[in-house]
Amino acid sequence: MTVLLSGWGGTAPSAARVVRPRDTGQVARALAAAGPRGALPRGLGRSYGDAAQDAGGTVLDCTELTGPVRLDPERGEATVAAGTPLGRISAGLLPRGHALPVVPGTRHVTLGGAIAADVHGKNHHADSSLGAHVRSLTLVTPDGTVRRLRPDEGETELFWATVGGMGLTGVVTEATFATLPVTTAHARVDTDRTADLDTTLELLSRDSGHRYSVAWVDLLGGGRSIVSRADHAGVQDLPARSRRAPLSGGGPGAAPTVPVTAPRGLFNRWTVAAFNHAYYHRAPLRRRGRVQPLAEFFHPLDGLRAWNRAYGPAGAVQYQCVVPLGEEDTLRAVAADLARVPTFLGVLKRTGRAVPAPLSFPRPGWTLAVDLPADLPGLRVLLDRLDERVLAAGGRLYLAKDARARPETVRAMYPGLPDWRRTCARADPDGVMVSDLARRLDLRARPEKE
């Protein structure tokens, strides 16, 4: 059936024929039947922009490619169907003393979507992105071939083109990844409230002992922040009543839903500043060792369903960039420019080791992400100016969040793009795999002849 699809930001919906394959054979048949507008896999639609849309083409809704979480405890690896949400995977691992190695800001992402975006979490400075932990994946390419790909043998170029490749190399149907052994379903969290951005950067820079760290930054308040740093809690950290079942209680509770889309104009500098002020002062000035369920620590925004409606009928744009270490002045300049428009709390994280995937976003440095109403006057001009700053500093934008970048800017930010194009051309010579994002940014353009 034909369905109108959009990203989480809701800014550029487009219609596509949607099919829901349940196994590898159905995936191969759907790709073979794709028309001239091509095909694309889609998970739970949490990319902000147009990454999981294919206007006039075929979208494979992969959410029925699910199955049990198959854990090999001796190897510390799990094998899972790619349509399985991360929240369900976590629920299957935690009772057995294992956790996902990398957790993004929402659990409402399929494993296949997480690989396609090469998601990162609060532990990137310590553990890199999800791609660093994937041991193998099964990829169906448009010719119907089922490929078992590994990062270090065989078709390694296609493996790394798929990691971070935004679904444009084929359809991932299953993956095996390394898990993290844990003894409880909780985190031990340290919290600090900082007065400005420089103090926040200094605190995060010297934090080498915590596996997870993140700062919620009030750009309207001069960069003052709530810095949270955490590690997995041990049994001895839990209150006595929780020690009998230490691997339970880490899941999410019931979440209320934003009932209606906010009216236009509700999101303005005064309302946002008031919210940020209240949120900042609600946090403790300094607190150590608070025990918190993992879902509460990892996914605070999942505590409110459909929260994207708060941005109004025009939807939201998320701006997420990464700049290298040593380019803190660029980060300060970006933050100062964003402080001129109403922005809820931004998310600042330190990033570490990159993986050899040409389109993977994180690199050693700093990443800042902020949500903005799509109908802010002058927004495109502002963000284009930020793109120039980030590019000049050697940084880049996150394709999973982008909804408006210019193709020449992305081309300059991702120097591995020509190699990625060549790999895609070998796996998909007819250019079947395509998306609205790929068309807008000209990602699948034919590479220059070698």
XYZ file of C-alpha atoms in Angstrom:
450
model
C 0.000 0.000 0.000
C 1.062 3.607 -0.516
C 1.851 5.435 2.725
C 2.950 8.977 3.574
C 6.186 8.677 5.548
C 8.299 11.180 7.433
C 11.190 11.257 9.860
C 10.938 12.037 13.561
C 11.173 15.740 12.781
C 8.177 15.555 10.436
C 9.537 18.196 8.089
C 9.448 16.596 4.621
C 6.946 13.720 4.278
C 6.817 11.734 1.061
C 4.699 8.861 -0.221
C 6.036 5.395 -1.029
C 4.771 1.878 -1.571
C 5.363 0.053 1.721
C 5.929 -3.694 1.996
C 6.569 -5.629 5.197
C 8.885 -8.605 4.619
C 9.112 -11.265 7.298
C 12.155 -13.184 6.108
C 15.182 -12.964 3.846
C 13.340 -14.428 0.863
C 10.616 -11.799 1.045
C 13.277 -9.097 1.284
C 14.943 -10.384 -1.884
C 11.620 -10.502 -3.761
C 10.708 -6.974 -2.670
C 14.039 -5.640 -3.908
C 13.654 -7.493 -7.206
C 10.198 -5.957 -7.690
C 11.343 -2.382 -7.006
C 10.432 0.015 -9.780
C 12.406 2.894 -11.296
C 12.322 4.875 -8.027
C 14.214 2.147 -6.226
C 13.890 0.732 -2.725
C 15.006 1.379 0.839
C 14.778 -0.370 4.231
C 13.076 1.427 7.141
C 12.950 0.647 10.838
C 11.049 2.631 13.454
C 11.441 5.997 11.703
C 13.554 7.779 14.339
C 15.922 9.483 11.892
C 15.011 13.148 12.104
C 15.033 13.960 8.418
C 14.409 12.084 5.168
C 16.872 9.201 5.590
C 14.167 6.484 5.766
C 11.946 7.742 2.926
C 11.869 6.985 -0.803
C 9.396 9.213 -2.608
C 7.573 7.248 -5.302
C 9.605 4.111 -4.613
C 9.384 1.040 -2.398
C 10.062 1.180 1.337
C 10.659 -2.110 3.127
C 9.213 -1.781 6.624
C 11.581 -4.160 8.405
C 9.870 -4.182 11.799
C 8.550 -7.712 11.208
C 12.071 -9.084 10.693
C 12.247 -10.038 14.345
C 13.053 -13.058 16.458
C 14.540 -14.136 19.771
C 17.753 -12.730 21.189
C 20.218 -15.606 20.728
C 23.011 -15.205 23.264
C 26.301 -17.105 23.217
C 27.464 -16.473 26.797
C 30.862 -18.097 26.284
C 31.749 -15.813 23.378
C 29.854 -12.887 24.830
C 27.987 -12.370 21.573
C 24.336 -12.012 20.629
C 22.704 -12.721 17.270
C 19.472 -10.868 16.566
C 17.149 -10.243 13.618
C 17.645 -6.726 12.303
C 14.051 -5.544 12.755
C 14.183 -6.060 16.514
C 14.047 -2.823 18.555
C 16.984 -2.108 20.840
C 14.624 -1.937 23.814
C 13.500 -5.504 23.189
C 17.096 -6.658 22.720
C 18.084 -5.068 26.004
C 15.143 -6.753 27.737
C 16.368 -10.087 26.370
C 19.972 -9.550 27.438
C 19.806 -7.947 30.882
C 18.188 -10.855 32.771
C 21.058 -13.014 31.480
C 23.759 -10.634 32.693
C 24.579 -8.917 29.398
C 23.938 -5.462 27.964
C 24.118 -3.715 24.615
C 27.651 -2.400 24.017
C 26.384 0.932 22.689
C 23.042 2.571 23.449
C 21.758 5.667 21.596
C 19.423 8.257 23.089
C 16.277 6.242 22.366
C 15.493 2.536 22.649
C 12.935 2.881 19.808
C 15.452 2.017 17.082
C 15.790 -1.294 15.266
C 19.125 -3.081 15.223
C 19.304 -2.666 11.448
C 18.616 1.049 11.729
C 21.242 1.374 14.463
C 23.838 -0.254 12.199
C 22.803 1.877 9.215
C 23.326 5.035 11.287
C 26.308 3.586 13.199
C 24.785 4.916 16.394
C 26.890 6.167 19.263
C 26.071 6.677 22.903
C 27.285 8.250 26.091
C 30.255 5.875 26.074
C 31.748 6.757 22.690
C 34.841 8.243 24.332
C 35.464 4.824 25.907
C 33.912 2.248 23.542
C 33.470 3.893 20.113
C 30.282 3.396 18.058
C 28.093 0.351 17.469
C 30.060 -0.623 14.363
C 33.114 -1.356 16.505
C 31.167 -4.148 18.223
C 29.416 -5.786 15.239
C 31.064 -9.141 14.540
C 29.058 -10.038 11.443
C 25.926 -9.050 9.560
C 23.700 -10.573 6.916
C 23.012 -8.266 3.979
C 20.587 -8.832 1.097
C 21.668 -6.870 -1.973
C 19.292 -5.953 -4.837
C 20.424 -8.881 -7.004
C 19.030 -11.236 -4.363
C 22.441 -12.310 -3.046
C 22.569 -12.979 0.690
C 25.970 -11.912 1.950
C 27.470 -12.752 5.339
C 29.814 -9.855 6.025
C 32.528 -9.476 8.643
C 34.692 -6.478 9.537
C 38.024 -8.260 9.129
C 37.661 -10.880 6.380
C 35.939 -11.333 3.043
C 34.027 -8.347 1.683
C 35.270 -5.954 4.350
C 34.697 -2.875 2.201
C 31.018 -3.733 1.863
C 30.761 -4.392 5.612
C 32.121 -0.933 6.436
C 30.076 0.703 3.668
C 26.968 -0.796 5.303
C 27.926 0.398 8.799
C 26.849 4.044 8.738
C 25.691 3.626 5.131
C 22.098 4.764 5.828
C 20.533 1.642 4.326
C 21.937 2.315 0.867
C 23.980 -0.875 0.358
C 21.116 -3.352 0.818
C 18.918 -4.673 3.603
C 20.484 -5.951 6.823
C 18.409 -8.902 8.054
C 20.498 -10.126 10.996
C 23.599 -9.165 12.956
C 25.910 -10.588 15.594
C 27.506 -8.200 18.052
C 29.638 -8.320 21.170
C 27.756 -7.766 24.413
C 28.845 -6.145 27.647
C 28.739 -8.347 30.778
C 26.935 -6.704 33.700
C 25.943 -7.773 37.201
C 22.957 -5.442 37.640
C 20.363 -3.597 35.543
C 21.346 -0.249 37.043
C 23.872 2.538 36.649
C 25.814 4.372 39.353
C 25.543 8.044 38.386
C 27.520 11.125 39.408
C 25.929 14.514 38.676
C 27.442 18.007 38.586
C 25.833 21.318 37.754
C 28.221 23.673 35.954
C 27.968 27.429 35.519
C 29.216 27.784 31.927
C 30.376 25.917 28.845
C 34.094 26.182 29.646
C 33.576 24.496 33.005
C 31.545 21.785 31.304
C 34.255 21.113 28.722
C 36.916 21.031 31.409
C 34.924 18.564 33.490
C 34.281 16.243 30.553
C 37.878 16.542 29.315
C 39.399 15.208 32.512
C 36.844 12.470 32.956
C 38.697 9.263 32.138
C 37.329 6.974 34.821
C 33.654 6.800 33.819
C 32.357 4.642 30.990
C 29.427 7.005 30.271
C 29.305 10.787 30.251
C 26.950 13.415 28.848
C 26.086 17.060 29.437
C 22.661 18.646 29.018
C 23.583 22.185 27.964
C 21.461 25.315 28.362
C 22.745 27.410 25.460
C 20.346 30.237 26.310
C 21.869 30.263 29.795
C 25.451 30.736 28.622
C 26.280 27.052 28.327
C 25.552 26.119 31.927
C 25.058 22.369 32.078
C 24.019 19.294 33.965
C 26.862 16.805 33.594
C 26.089 13.136 34.221
C 28.820 10.509 34.410
C 28.157 6.881 35.140
C 29.276 3.271 35.250
C 27.368 0.038 35.525
C 26.413 -0.515 39.124
C 27.597 -3.578 41.014
C 25.407 -5.626 43.323
C 27.020 -3.947 46.320
C 25.816 -0.556 45.028
C 22.138 -1.525 45.104
C 19.835 -0.979 48.054
C 19.312 -4.143 50.096
C 15.803 -4.741 48.735
C 17.133 -4.892 45.141
C 20.064 -7.257 45.710
C 17.953 -10.400 45.530
C 17.154 -9.709 41.865
C 19.937 -7.357 40.695
C 19.302 -7.947 36.992
C 15.672 -6.835 37.105
C 14.176 -3.362 37.310
C 16.329 -1.766 34.636
C 13.564 -1.445 32.064
C 11.324 1.512 31.291
C 8.157 2.315 33.160
C 4.876 3.467 31.652
C 5.313 6.615 29.575
C 2.676 9.309 29.101
C 2.047 10.661 25.621
C 2.033 14.241 24.368
C -1.671 14.245 23.406
C -1.730 16.880 20.648
C 0.628 18.849 18.463
C 1.576 22.104 20.169
C 0.090 25.258 18.635
C 2.302 27.418 16.479
C 4.168 30.041 18.519
C 4.224 28.130 21.796
C 7.905 27.387 21.246
C 9.601 30.774 21.751
C 12.574 32.242 23.569
C 10.646 32.971 26.771
C 8.932 29.600 27.153
C 12.107 27.715 26.307
C 14.228 29.807 28.671
C 11.737 29.161 31.470
C 11.823 25.405 30.840
C 15.623 25.323 30.698
C 15.888 27.366 33.907
C 13.571 25.018 35.777
C 15.280 21.879 34.466
C 18.743 23.197 35.333
C 17.852 24.178 38.881
C 16.028 20.916 39.502
C 19.332 19.039 39.252
C 21.600 18.744 42.296
C 24.673 20.952 42.442
C 26.813 17.880 43.140
C 25.713 14.306 43.778
C 27.681 11.073 43.822
C 26.737 7.434 43.377
C 23.016 7.654 42.734
C 21.710 4.249 41.618
C 19.435 4.601 38.598
C 17.729 2.061 36.275
C 19.630 1.775 33.004
C 16.618 2.763 30.882
C 16.140 5.917 32.949
C 19.783 6.904 32.545
C 20.109 6.044 28.857
C 16.690 7.163 27.579
C 15.260 10.109 29.521
C 13.306 11.355 26.491
C 11.608 7.978 26.071
C 9.765 8.808 29.280
C 7.405 10.937 27.169
C 5.936 9.380 24.046
C 5.446 11.463 20.884
C 7.385 14.332 22.438
C 8.208 15.604 18.952
C 4.679 17.059 18.867
C 5.902 19.753 21.247
C 7.606 21.535 18.346
C 4.359 22.397 16.613
C 2.866 21.658 13.204
C 5.997 22.615 11.235
C 8.045 19.940 12.962
C 11.629 19.998 14.202
C 15.142 20.033 12.824
C 17.992 18.584 14.818
C 21.423 20.042 14.261
C 24.166 17.621 15.302
C 27.796 18.203 14.514
C 31.126 16.836 15.659
C 34.348 18.850 15.781
C 37.851 17.499 16.457
C 39.733 17.834 19.698
C 41.556 21.153 19.681
C 38.617 22.910 17.987
C 36.878 23.928 21.189
C 36.732 27.531 19.947
C 34.613 26.343 17.023
C 32.327 24.559 19.442
C 32.003 27.741 21.512
C 31.194 29.748 18.368
C 28.530 27.232 17.290
C 27.019 27.318 20.774
C 26.993 31.139 20.761
C 25.206 31.248 17.403
C 22.615 28.735 18.559
C 22.017 30.807 21.684
C 20.409 33.451 19.459
C 17.398 31.224 18.793
C 15.151 29.318 21.211
C 16.752 25.942 21.900
C 15.814 23.437 24.559
C 18.682 21.787 26.379
C 21.317 20.588 23.933
C 23.297 17.373 24.327
C 27.085 17.562 24.488
C 29.304 14.472 24.503
C 32.982 13.685 24.149
C 33.718 11.321 21.279
C 36.570 8.878 20.887
C 37.878 6.308 18.434
C 36.324 6.265 14.966
C 35.591 3.110 12.973
C 36.802 2.687 9.358
C 33.336 3.234 7.896
C 33.392 6.013 5.256
C 30.031 7.505 6.295
C 30.256 6.928 10.048
C 29.692 10.189 11.904
C 31.711 10.189 15.167
C 35.399 11.003 15.320
C 37.629 11.988 18.261
C 36.346 15.302 19.570
C 33.057 16.814 20.687
C 29.526 16.363 19.430
C 26.714 18.819 20.104
C 23.065 18.153 19.216
C 20.158 20.595 19.523
C 16.516 20.477 18.429
C 15.026 23.512 16.717
C 11.517 24.311 15.435
C 11.595 23.984 11.662
C 9.707 27.251 11.124
C 12.147 29.537 12.972
C 12.780 32.654 10.831
C 16.242 32.604 9.293
C 16.937 29.028 10.407
C 18.420 27.842 7.109
C 20.797 30.803 6.921
C 21.898 30.208 10.510
C 22.533 26.495 10.014
C 24.365 27.047 6.721
C 26.683 29.400 8.616
C 27.245 26.759 11.286
C 28.018 24.201 8.565
C 30.784 26.476 7.294
C 32.303 26.751 10.775
C 32.157 23.004 11.351
C 33.614 22.204 7.924
C 36.482 24.663 8.383
C 37.315 22.954 11.677
C 37.439 19.504 10.079
C 34.104 18.416 11.525
C 30.968 16.943 10.029
C 27.196 16.583 10.345
C 25.296 13.440 11.344
C 23.391 12.131 8.324
C 20.842 10.353 10.539
C 19.781 13.741 11.895
C 20.132 15.899 8.795
C 17.163 17.388 6.961
C 18.643 20.387 5.140
C 22.387 20.264 4.459
C 23.827 21.084 1.051
C 25.359 18.242 -1.016
C 28.647 20.061 -1.555
C 29.004 20.575 2.194
C 28.445 16.895 3.009
C 30.788 15.873 0.196
C 33.556 17.972 1.744
C 32.827 16.721 5.273
C 33.052 13.041 4.284
C 36.287 12.538 2.298
C 35.618 8.785 2.172
C 32.452 9.329 0.118
C 34.074 8.450 -3.263
C 35.295 5.103 -1.893
C 31.851 4.430 -0.423
C 30.249 5.176 -3.793
C 32.549 2.714 -5.548
C 31.685 -0.015 -3.061
C 27.961 0.680 -3.478
C 28.298 0.602 -7.263
C 29.838 -2.878 -7.101
C 27.134 -4.222 -4.766
C 24.262 -2.394 -6.472
C 25.304 -1.487 -10.034
C 21.750 -0.527 -11.051
C 21.350 1.940 -8.179
C 18.266 0.250 -6.720
C 18.983 1.346 -3.144
C 18.025 4.992 -2.803
C 16.365 7.410 -0.384
C 15.131 10.974 -0.269
C 18.290 11.790 1.697
C 20.487 10.172 -0.947
C 18.795 12.137 -3.719
C 18.943 15.426 -1.832
C 22.649 15.030 -1.021
C 23.551 13.240 -4.268
C 25.105 10.420 -2.237
C 24.765 7.724 -4.891
C 26.324 9.755 -7.695
C 28.539 7.630 -9.889
C 32.134 7.738 -8.606
C 34.853 9.105 -10.802
C 36.753 6.481 -12.797
C 39.923 5.327 -11.112
